[in-house]
Tab-separated table of C-alpha atoms in Angstrom:
chain	number	residue	atom	x	y	z
A	1363	MET	CA	-12.811	7.147	118.197
A	1364	ALA	CA	-15.079	7.711	120.872
A	1365	GLN	CA	-18.280	6.148	121.748
A	1366	ALA	CA	-21.271	6.436	124.164
A	1367	GLY	CA	-22.712	3.827	126.275
A	1368	THR	CA	-26.106	2.482	126.806
A	1369	SER	CA	-27.866	1.885	129.974
A	1370	GLY	CA	-30.286	-1.143	130.565
A	1371	ASP	CA	-33.487	-1.627	132.236
A	1372	GLY	CA	-33.318	-5.145	133.549
A	1373	VAL	CA	-32.675	-6.167	137.221
A	1374	GLU	CA	-28.998	-5.151	137.972
A	1375	PRO	CA	-27.191	-6.122	141.192
A	1376	SER	CA	-25.192	-3.468	142.551
A	1377	SER	CA	-22.629	-3.421	145.061
A	1378	GLY	CA	-25.200	-2.040	147.503
A	1379	ARG	CA	-24.834	-0.036	150.635
A	1380	PRO	CA	-24.645	-1.072	154.248
A	1381	ASP	CA	-27.772	-0.156	156.486
A	1382	ALA	CA	-27.632	0.698	160.196
A	1383	ALA	CA	-27.030	-2.809	161.161
A	1384	GLY	CA	-24.172	-3.196	158.610
A	1385	GLN	CA	-25.985	-5.478	156.464
A	1386	ARG	CA	-25.792	-4.623	152.587
A	1387	LEU	CA	-29.278	-3.214	151.174
A	1388	SER	CA	-29.938	-4.844	147.539
A	1389	VAL	CA	-30.615	-1.901	144.768
A	1390	ARG	CA	-31.975	-2.622	141.577
A	1391	ARG	CA	-33.249	-0.581	138.749
A	1392	ALA	CA	-37.146	-0.700	138.072
A	1393	THR	CA	-38.338	-2.834	135.189
A	1394	ILE	CA	-41.169	-2.438	132.746
A	1395	ARG	CA	-42.735	-5.400	134.881
A	1396	ASP	CA	-42.646	-3.242	138.047
A	1397	VAL	CA	-44.199	-0.215	136.354
A	1398	ALA	CA	-46.854	-2.588	134.820
A	1399	VAL	CA	-47.618	-4.180	138.351
A	1400	ALA	CA	-47.569	-0.597	140.065
A	1401	ALA	CA	-50.173	0.578	137.409
A	1402	GLY	CA	-52.190	-2.368	137.325
A	1403	VAL	CA	-51.793	-3.143	133.803
A	1404	SER	CA	-50.125	-5.916	131.527
A	1405	VAL	CA	-46.676	-5.455	130.692
A	1406	GLY	CA	-47.783	-4.868	126.845
A	1407	THR	CA	-49.898	-2.147	127.983
A	1408	ALA	CA	-47.344	-0.550	129.814
A	1409	SER	CA	-44.892	-0.716	126.969
A	1410	LYS	CA	-47.282	0.840	124.813
A	1411	ALA	CA	-48.154	3.510	126.997
A	1412	LEU	CA	-44.398	4.657	127.569
A	1413	ASN	CA	-43.725	4.505	123.899
A	1414	GLY	CA	-46.751	6.078	122.876
A	1415	GLN	CA	-48.102	3.013	120.866
A	1416	GLY	CA	-51.517	1.731	120.391
A	1417	LYS	CA	-55.141	3.132	121.027
A	1418	LEU	CA	-55.174	3.464	125.028
A	1419	ARG	CA	-57.255	5.597	127.275
A	1420	SER	CA	-55.816	8.659	128.501
A	1421	ALA	CA	-56.521	7.279	132.262
A	1422	THR	CA	-54.556	4.396	131.406
A	1423	ILE	CA	-51.499	6.083	129.914
A	1424	GLU	CA	-51.427	8.867	132.672
A	1425	ARG	CA	-51.426	5.967	135.294
A	1426	VAL	CA	-48.630	4.214	133.769
A	1427	LEU	CA	-46.578	7.381	133.392
A	1428	GLN	CA	-47.106	8.202	136.835
A	1429	ALA	CA	-46.029	4.885	137.962
A	1430	ALA	CA	-42.838	5.100	135.902
A	1431	GLU	CA	-42.040	8.472	137.207
A	1432	ARG	CA	-42.609	7.208	140.955
A	1433	LEU	CA	-40.410	4.243	140.455
A	1434	GLY	CA	-37.828	5.950	138.632
A	1435	PHE	CA	-38.074	3.822	135.633
A	1436	ALA	CA	-35.510	4.405	132.678
A	1437	PRO	CA	-36.424	2.633	129.367
A	1438	ASN	CA	-33.547	0.557	127.785
A	1439	THR	CA	-32.106	2.181	125.110
A	1440	LEU	CA	-30.495	-0.796	123.289
A	1441	ALA	CA	-33.846	-2.829	123.520
A	1442	GLN	CA	-35.739	0.261	122.061
A	1443	ALA	CA	-33.235	0.458	119.311
A	1444	LEU	CA	-33.276	-3.337	118.567
A	1445	LEU	CA	-37.249	-2.717	118.569
A	1446	ALA	CA	-36.954	0.096	116.122
A	1447	GLY	CA	-34.310	-1.510	113.989
A	1448	ARG	CA	-31.943	1.226	114.709
A	1449	SER	CA	-28.791	1.717	116.747
A	1450	PHE	CA	-29.391	5.343	117.472
A	1451	THR	CA	-25.850	6.170	116.450
A	1452	VAL	CA	-24.109	7.910	113.781
A	1453	GLY	CA	-20.763	7.964	112.504
A	1454	LEU	CA	-18.646	11.397	111.944
A	1455	ILE	CA	-15.739	11.225	109.600
A	1456	THR	CA	-13.361	14.028	109.260
A	1457	THR	CA	-10.375	14.749	107.091
A	1458	ASP	CA	-9.519	17.892	109.225
A	1459	SER	CA	-7.170	16.734	111.634
A	1460	PHE	CA	-6.328	20.531	112.546
A	1461	GLY	CA	-9.873	20.872	113.571
A	1462	ARG	CA	-10.136	24.529	112.675
A	1463	PHE	CA	-13.040	24.116	110.478
A	1464	SER	CA	-14.533	20.541	111.373
A	1465	ILE	CA	-14.682	21.286	115.177
A	1466	PRO	CA	-17.385	23.846	114.920
A	1467	VAL	CA	-19.079	21.906	112.028
A	1468	MET	CA	-18.910	18.811	114.549
A	1469	LEU	CA	-20.366	20.743	117.506
A	1470	GLY	CA	-23.313	21.818	115.357
A	1471	ALA	CA	-24.056	18.370	114.154
A	1472	GLU	CA	-23.642	16.995	117.716
A	1473	ASP	CA	-26.294	19.833	119.135
A	1474	ALA	CA	-28.865	18.810	116.521
A	1475	LEU	CA	-28.338	14.913	116.948
A	1476	GLY	CA	-28.339	15.324	120.604
A	1477	THR	CA	-31.931	16.630	120.555
A	1478	GLY	CA	-32.855	13.432	118.957
A	1479	GLN	CA	-30.753	11.288	121.582
A	1480	VAL	CA	-28.453	10.038	118.836
A	1481	SER	CA	-24.829	9.151	120.006
A	1482	VAL	CA	-21.908	10.230	117.687
A	1483	PHE	CA	-18.797	8.172	116.763
A	1484	MET	CA	-16.010	10.528	115.766
A	1485	CYS	CA	-13.223	9.410	113.323
A	1486	ASP	CA	-10.273	11.344	112.167
A	1487	THR	CA	-9.018	9.860	108.949
A	1488	ARG	CA	-6.031	12.250	108.658
A	1489	ASP	CA	-6.438	12.668	104.698
A	1490	ASP	CA	-5.396	8.936	104.445
A	1491	PRO	CA	-7.914	7.077	102.185
A	1492	GLU	CA	-6.992	3.678	103.642
A	1493	ARG	CA	-7.770	4.917	107.150
A	1494	GLU	CA	-10.985	6.251	105.918
A	1495	ARG	CA	-11.869	3.125	104.329
A	1496	ARG	CA	-11.239	0.957	107.519
A	1497	TYR	CA	-13.306	3.659	109.691
A	1498	VAL	CA	-16.227	3.260	107.261
A	1499	GLU	CA	-16.098	-0.581	107.423
A	1500	MET	CA	-15.967	-0.508	111.382
A	1501	LEU	CA	-18.818	1.923	111.519
A	1502	TRP	CA	-20.922	-0.148	108.982
A	1503	ALA	CA	-20.119	-3.183	111.141
A	1504	ARG	CA	-21.243	-1.189	114.375
A	1505	ARG	CA	-24.467	-0.721	112.710
A	1506	VAL	CA	-24.893	3.105	112.606
A	1507	ASP	CA	-27.861	4.639	111.272
A	1508	GLY	CA	-25.895	7.238	109.318
A	1509	LEU	CA	-22.582	8.927	108.221
A	1510	ILE	CA	-21.748	12.692	108.283
A	1511	VAL	CA	-18.473	13.335	106.292
A	1512	THR	CA	-16.642	16.613	106.898
A	1513	GLY	CA	-13.605	18.361	105.542
A	1514	ARG	CA	-11.837	21.602	105.561
A	1515	ARG	CA	-12.326	22.372	101.897
A	1516	ILE	CA	-15.491	22.765	99.984
A	1517	GLU	CA	-13.882	20.932	96.525
A	1518	PRO	CA	-15.740	17.998	95.364
A	1519	ARG	CA	-14.007	14.830	96.960
A	1520	PRO	CA	-14.152	11.168	96.431
A	1521	PRO	CA	-17.419	9.878	97.848
A	1522	VAL	CA	-17.055	7.355	100.717
A	1523	PRO	CA	-17.991	3.703	99.796
A	1524	ALA	CA	-21.873	3.166	99.431
A	1525	LEU	CA	-23.049	1.398	102.451
A	1526	PRO	CA	-26.364	-0.663	102.123
A	1527	GLY	CA	-29.260	1.133	104.160
A	1528	ILE	CA	-26.913	3.705	105.665
A	1529	PRO	CA	-27.514	7.359	104.472
A	1530	VAL	CA	-24.487	9.793	103.966
A	1531	VAL	CA	-24.579	13.585	104.219
A	1532	TYR	CA	-21.598	15.817	103.516
A	1533	ALA	CA	-20.702	18.919	105.575
A	1534	MET	CA	-18.060	21.693	104.585
A	1535	THR	CA	-17.350	19.265	101.726
A	1536	GLN	CA	-19.157	17.352	98.921
A	1537	PRO	CA	-18.779	14.273	96.975
A	1538	ALA	CA	-17.834	14.248	93.296
A	1539	GLY	CA	-20.434	13.100	90.841
A	1540	ASN	CA	-22.779	11.247	92.984
A	1541	GLY	CA	-25.391	13.939	94.082
A	1542	ALA	CA	-25.410	12.911	97.715
A	1543	PRO	CA	-26.639	15.803	100.084
A	1544	ALA	CA	-24.084	18.245	101.155
A	1545	VAL	CA	-24.268	21.189	103.189
A	1546	LEU	CA	-21.817	24.051	102.351
A	1547	PRO	CA	-21.013	27.775	103.568
A	1548	ASP	CA	-22.182	30.306	100.875
A	1549	ASP	CA	-18.693	31.765	100.204
A	1550	GLU	CA	-19.854	33.686	97.254
A	1551	ARG	CA	-22.474	35.366	99.208
A	1552	GLY	CA	-19.725	36.088	101.928
A	1553	GLY	CA	-17.786	37.996	99.344
A	1554	GLN	CA	-20.815	39.912	98.451
A	1555	VAL	CA	-21.822	40.806	101.913
A	1556	ALA	CA	-18.052	42.178	102.586
A	1557	ALA	CA	-18.228	44.500	99.712
A	1558	GLU	CA	-21.549	45.559	100.286
A	1559	HIS	CA	-20.445	46.605	103.786
A	1560	LEU	CA	-17.538	48.520	102.769
A	1561	LEU	CA	-19.960	50.131	100.146
A	1562	ALA	CA	-22.291	51.178	102.870
A	1563	ILE	CA	-19.694	52.944	104.834
A	1564	GLY	CA	-18.658	55.047	101.796
A	1565	ARG	CA	-15.604	53.501	100.461
A	1566	ARG	CA	-15.284	53.337	96.789
A	1567	ARG	CA	-11.561	52.286	96.238
A	1568	ILE	CA	-11.937	48.674	97.517
A	1569	ALA	CA	-9.081	46.099	96.787
A	1570	HIS	CA	-9.157	42.348	97.208
A	1571	ILE	CA	-6.426	40.339	98.501
A	1572	ALA	CA	-7.412	36.691	98.084
A	1573	GLY	CA	-6.091	33.263	99.137
A	1574	PRO	CA	-4.898	30.564	96.535
A	1575	GLU	CA	-6.665	30.592	93.185
A	1576	ARG	CA	-6.702	26.953	93.143
A	1577	PHE	CA	-9.212	26.841	96.058
A	1578	LEU	CA	-12.944	26.873	95.265
A	1579	ALA	CA	-13.697	29.122	98.148
A	1580	SER	CA	-11.384	31.631	97.244
A	1581	ARG	CA	-12.559	31.982	93.789
A	1582	LEU	CA	-16.192	32.144	94.946
A	1583	ARG	CA	-15.580	34.904	97.393
A	1584	ALA	CA	-13.830	36.943	94.716
A	1585	ALA	CA	-16.836	36.218	92.510
A	1586	GLY	CA	-19.261	37.562	95.320
A	1587	PHE	CA	-16.971	40.435	95.715
A	1588	THR	CA	-16.754	41.606	92.018
A	1589	ALA	CA	-20.479	41.045	91.559
A	1590	ALA	CA	-21.335	43.198	94.534
A	1591	LEU	CA	-19.073	46.372	93.044
A	1592	ALA	CA	-20.392	45.496	89.587
A	1593	GLN	CA	-23.981	46.044	90.855
A	1594	ALA	CA	-22.993	49.357	92.550
A	1595	GLY	CA	-21.279	50.539	89.617
A	1596	VAL	CA	-17.765	50.523	91.226
A	1597	GLU	CA	-14.444	49.057	89.582
A	1598	PRO	CA	-12.354	47.131	91.994
A	1599	CYS	CA	-9.371	49.134	92.921
A	1600	GLY	CA	-6.565	47.247	91.155
A	1601	ASP	CA	-6.399	43.432	90.231
A	1602	ILE	CA	-7.714	40.787	92.546
A	1603	ARG	CA	-4.480	39.286	94.039
A	1604	TYR	CA	-4.437	35.608	94.680
A	1605	GLY	CA	-1.889	34.263	96.948
A	1606	GLU	CA	-1.809	32.040	100.192
A	1607	TRP	CA	-3.799	31.971	103.364
A	1608	THR	CA	-1.027	33.595	105.445
A	1609	GLU	CA	-0.085	36.770	107.232
A	1610	HIS	CA	3.026	36.722	105.349
A	1611	TRP	CA	1.029	37.112	101.979
A	1612	GLY	CA	-1.342	39.629	103.607
A	1613	ARG	CA	2.002	41.872	104.177
A	1614	GLU	CA	3.406	41.166	100.744
A	1615	ALA	CA	0.128	42.011	98.902
A	1616	ALA	CA	-0.849	45.048	100.725
A	1617	GLY	CA	2.724	46.514	99.904
A	1618	LEU	CA	1.971	45.752	96.212
A	1619	LEU	CA	-1.366	47.640	96.515
A	1620	LEU	CA	-0.314	50.632	98.221
A	1621	ALA	CA	0.457	52.560	94.906
A	1622	ASP	CA	-3.281	52.076	94.078
A	1623	ARG	CA	-4.078	53.707	97.041
A	1624	PRO	CA	-7.210	51.834	98.282
A	1625	ASP	CA	-9.582	53.147	100.955
A	1626	ALA	CA	-10.775	49.611	101.775
A	1627	ILE	CA	-9.406	46.085	101.465
A	1628	PHE	CA	-11.532	42.818	101.483
A	1629	CYS	CA	-9.102	40.015	102.788
A	1630	GLY	CA	-9.824	36.527	101.886
A	1631	SER	CA	-9.066	35.179	105.446
A	1632	ASP	CA	-8.608	36.835	108.893
A	1633	GLN	CA	-4.808	35.673	108.619
A	1634	ILE	CA	-4.408	37.630	105.565
A	1635	ALA	CA	-6.089	40.633	107.096
A	1636	ARG	CA	-3.764	40.528	110.034
A	1637	GLY	CA	-0.723	40.881	107.600
A	1638	VAL	CA	-2.379	43.592	105.634
A	1639	THR	CA	-2.711	45.493	109.207
A	1640	ASP	CA	1.061	45.033	109.751
A	1641	THR	CA	2.001	46.647	106.356
A	1642	LEU	CA	-0.264	49.641	106.618
A	1643	ARG	CA	0.798	50.336	110.262
A	1644	ALA	CA	4.345	50.268	109.155
A	1645	VAL	CA	3.826	52.838	106.295
A	1646	GLY	CA	1.442	55.119	108.728
A	1647	ARG	CA	-1.671	54.306	107.080
A	1648	ARG	CA	-4.387	54.122	109.981
A	1649	VAL	CA	-7.322	51.452	110.077
A	1650	PRO	CA	-10.028	52.229	109.638
A	1651	ASP	CA	-9.538	55.920	109.023
A	1652	ASP	CA	-7.525	55.721	105.931
A	1653	VAL	CA	-7.889	52.165	104.794
A	1654	ALA	CA	-11.063	50.169	106.090
A	1655	LEU	CA	-10.428	46.146	106.523
A	1656	VAL	CA	-12.907	43.117	106.385
A	1657	GLY	CA	-11.469	39.610	106.977
A	1658	PHE	CA	-13.159	36.115	106.451
A	1659	ASP	CA	-13.801	33.410	108.630
A	1660	ASN	CA	-14.276	35.078	112.094
A	1661	TRP	CA	-11.731	33.096	113.705
A	1662	GLU	CA	-11.814	34.748	116.882
A	1663	PRO	CA	-8.102	34.251	118.007
A	1664	MET	CA	-7.178	35.990	114.797
A	1665	ALA	CA	-10.202	38.609	114.668
A	1666	VAL	CA	-10.479	39.754	118.192
A	1667	GLY	CA	-6.642	39.787	118.788
A	1668	ALA	CA	-5.924	42.035	115.866
A	1669	LEU	CA	-5.508	45.587	116.189
A	1670	PRO	CA	-7.545	47.103	115.649
A	1671	PRO	CA	-10.279	44.134	116.037
A	1672	LEU	CA	-11.156	42.772	112.586
A	1673	THR	CA	-14.684	43.049	111.023
A	1674	SER	CA	-14.936	39.566	109.625
A	1675	VAL	CA	-17.476	37.460	107.577
A	1676	ASP	CA	-18.501	34.361	109.794
A	1677	MET	CA	-19.439	31.126	107.703
A	1678	CYS	CA	-21.697	29.955	110.355
A	1679	LEU	CA	-19.782	26.426	110.472
A	1680	GLU	CA	-21.949	25.148	113.559
A	1681	GLU	CA	-25.182	26.029	111.567
A	1682	VAL	CA	-23.673	24.026	108.514
A	1683	GLY	CA	-23.079	20.918	111.089
A	1684	ARG	CA	-26.696	21.455	112.558
A	1685	VAL	CA	-28.251	21.509	108.908
A	1686	ALA	CA	-26.145	18.642	107.926
A	1687	ALA	CA	-27.489	16.671	111.093
A	1688	GLN	CA	-31.159	17.428	110.413
A	1689	ARG	CA	-30.848	16.239	106.650
A	1690	LEU	CA	-29.279	12.776	108.172
A	1691	LEU	CA	-32.032	12.631	110.683
A	1692	ALA	CA	-34.722	12.893	107.903
A	1693	ALA	CA	-32.950	10.516	105.592
A	1694	ILE	CA	-32.842	7.899	108.602
A	1695	ALA	CA	-36.331	8.463	109.110
A	1696	GLY	CA	-37.157	7.737	105.319
A	1697	GLU	CA	-37.958	11.355	104.198
A	1698	PRO	CA	-37.020	12.243	100.682
A	1699	ASP	CA	-34.170	14.573	100.463
A	1700	VAL	CA	-35.265	18.162	99.209
A	1701	GLU	CA	-33.126	18.914	96.541
A	1702	GLN	CA	-32.526	22.953	96.538
A	1703	ALA	CA	-33.980	24.659	93.455
A	1704	VAL	CA	-31.620	26.426	91.125
A	1705	GLU	CA	-31.808	30.151	92.119
A	1706	PRO	CA	-30.388	33.402	90.523
A	1707	GLY	CA	-26.681	33.794	91.278
A	1708	HIS	CA	-25.486	36.934	92.918
A	1709	ASP	CA	-24.259	38.204	89.684
A	1710	GLY	CA	-27.789	37.826	88.092
A	1711	SER	CA	-27.194	34.506	86.236
A	1712	LEU	CA	-28.214	31.216	87.210
A	1713	ALA	CA	-26.534	29.371	90.098
A	1714	ARG	CA	-24.826	26.241	89.087
A	1715	ARG	CA	-25.327	24.349	91.987
A	1716	ALA	CA	-24.700	20.914	92.330
A	1717	PRO	CA	-27.826	18.718	92.781
A	1718	GLY	CA	-28.274	18.039	96.571
A	1719	VAL	CA	-26.136	20.944	97.897
A	1720	HIS	CA	-27.502	23.251	100.316
A	1721	THR	CA	-25.651	26.331	101.235
A	1722	VAL	CA	-25.911	28.209	104.734
A	1723	PRO	CA	-25.709	32.010	104.467
A	1724	PRO	CA	-23.040	33.761	106.405
A	1725	ARG	CA	-23.072	36.773	108.572
A	1726	LEU	CA	-20.959	39.790	108.998
A	1727	VAL	CA	-19.483	40.606	112.441
A	1728	VAL	CA	-18.507	44.262	112.467
A	1729	ARG	CA	-15.724	45.504	114.339
A	1730	GLU	CA	-13.215	48.247	114.783
A	1731	SER	CA	-11.362	47.574	111.482
A	1732	SER	CA	-14.275	49.108	109.346
A	1733	GLY	CA	-15.440	51.515	112.142
A	1734	GLY	CA	-17.661	49.444	114.100
A	1735	TYR	CA	-17.489	48.697	117.720
A	1736	THR	CA	-15.756	45.492	119.116
A	1737	ALA	CA	-18.154	42.706	118.613
């Protein structure tokens, strides 16, 4: 677990540096008292001016701010936190030790929290419930202001233990049953976007090779795909083939699909798409001339490194992290969580979205596998 330190504004002796006579000069940080003396005001007035509190004349505020800048005064973060009843720290718990999905989420969360001057404790539970429990207890003991819980699957998971006064937001995962705020990528919309793109470039015999059917994300992507084709009056080319998130499955499934003669294939992941490309190349089918391909995840080592580079659906995971952090900051500030209203689903039915769940729309990155230029 990593943590960030805080800086003080009291008088701190330093090792100093020698002057021309070889003596050591005393170096100390400016204090709020120094600022007050320089501005000709009381310590209380200086504090109010620097923290934007109280009703002070603009001339007084300006005089204090100028004195603080001239003296190089830096507020004591710890003291401010104690006065505000906050620690200005957030715990971030992940179950994704591989980091493929959680790292972008964490980067987005850090970006959003950084703008609010909040430090982050990162904890990797390695999918161990006991380890997670200990981390939650430790973070509570450190008086964190809130928790973000991330994962690599969007399936509902057991909620972390409730901690008094500490809000929790889930990102790239969701809690089972308790309706806590969660931010997820919109997998169903991602499947729809992929199908709409292939339809837009004139393909009509469009197949889908999916990941494991036991994964909610896999089923949602397939649902979005079939809904988009149905809306266009187009039947899928062959049955949806569920398998694994692997290149091996892509190669195997593509071989099974060849008899259906698809002119486009939507793959449930970039790894699957890489395997599909191998089989098509082996049998002399050109990509994208004979068969256009769209992958999912926009995992750059896979998508950009493919031959040809893969068009892929990007889940916008950094945005998932940013939105989760923004919702957590709002909860810490005491603002009510705005529950997302039920909206029409992509197939025209009512979306059955769990209370408190917010979805982030995906984006399509078009590359050569569907006839576009390398992004």
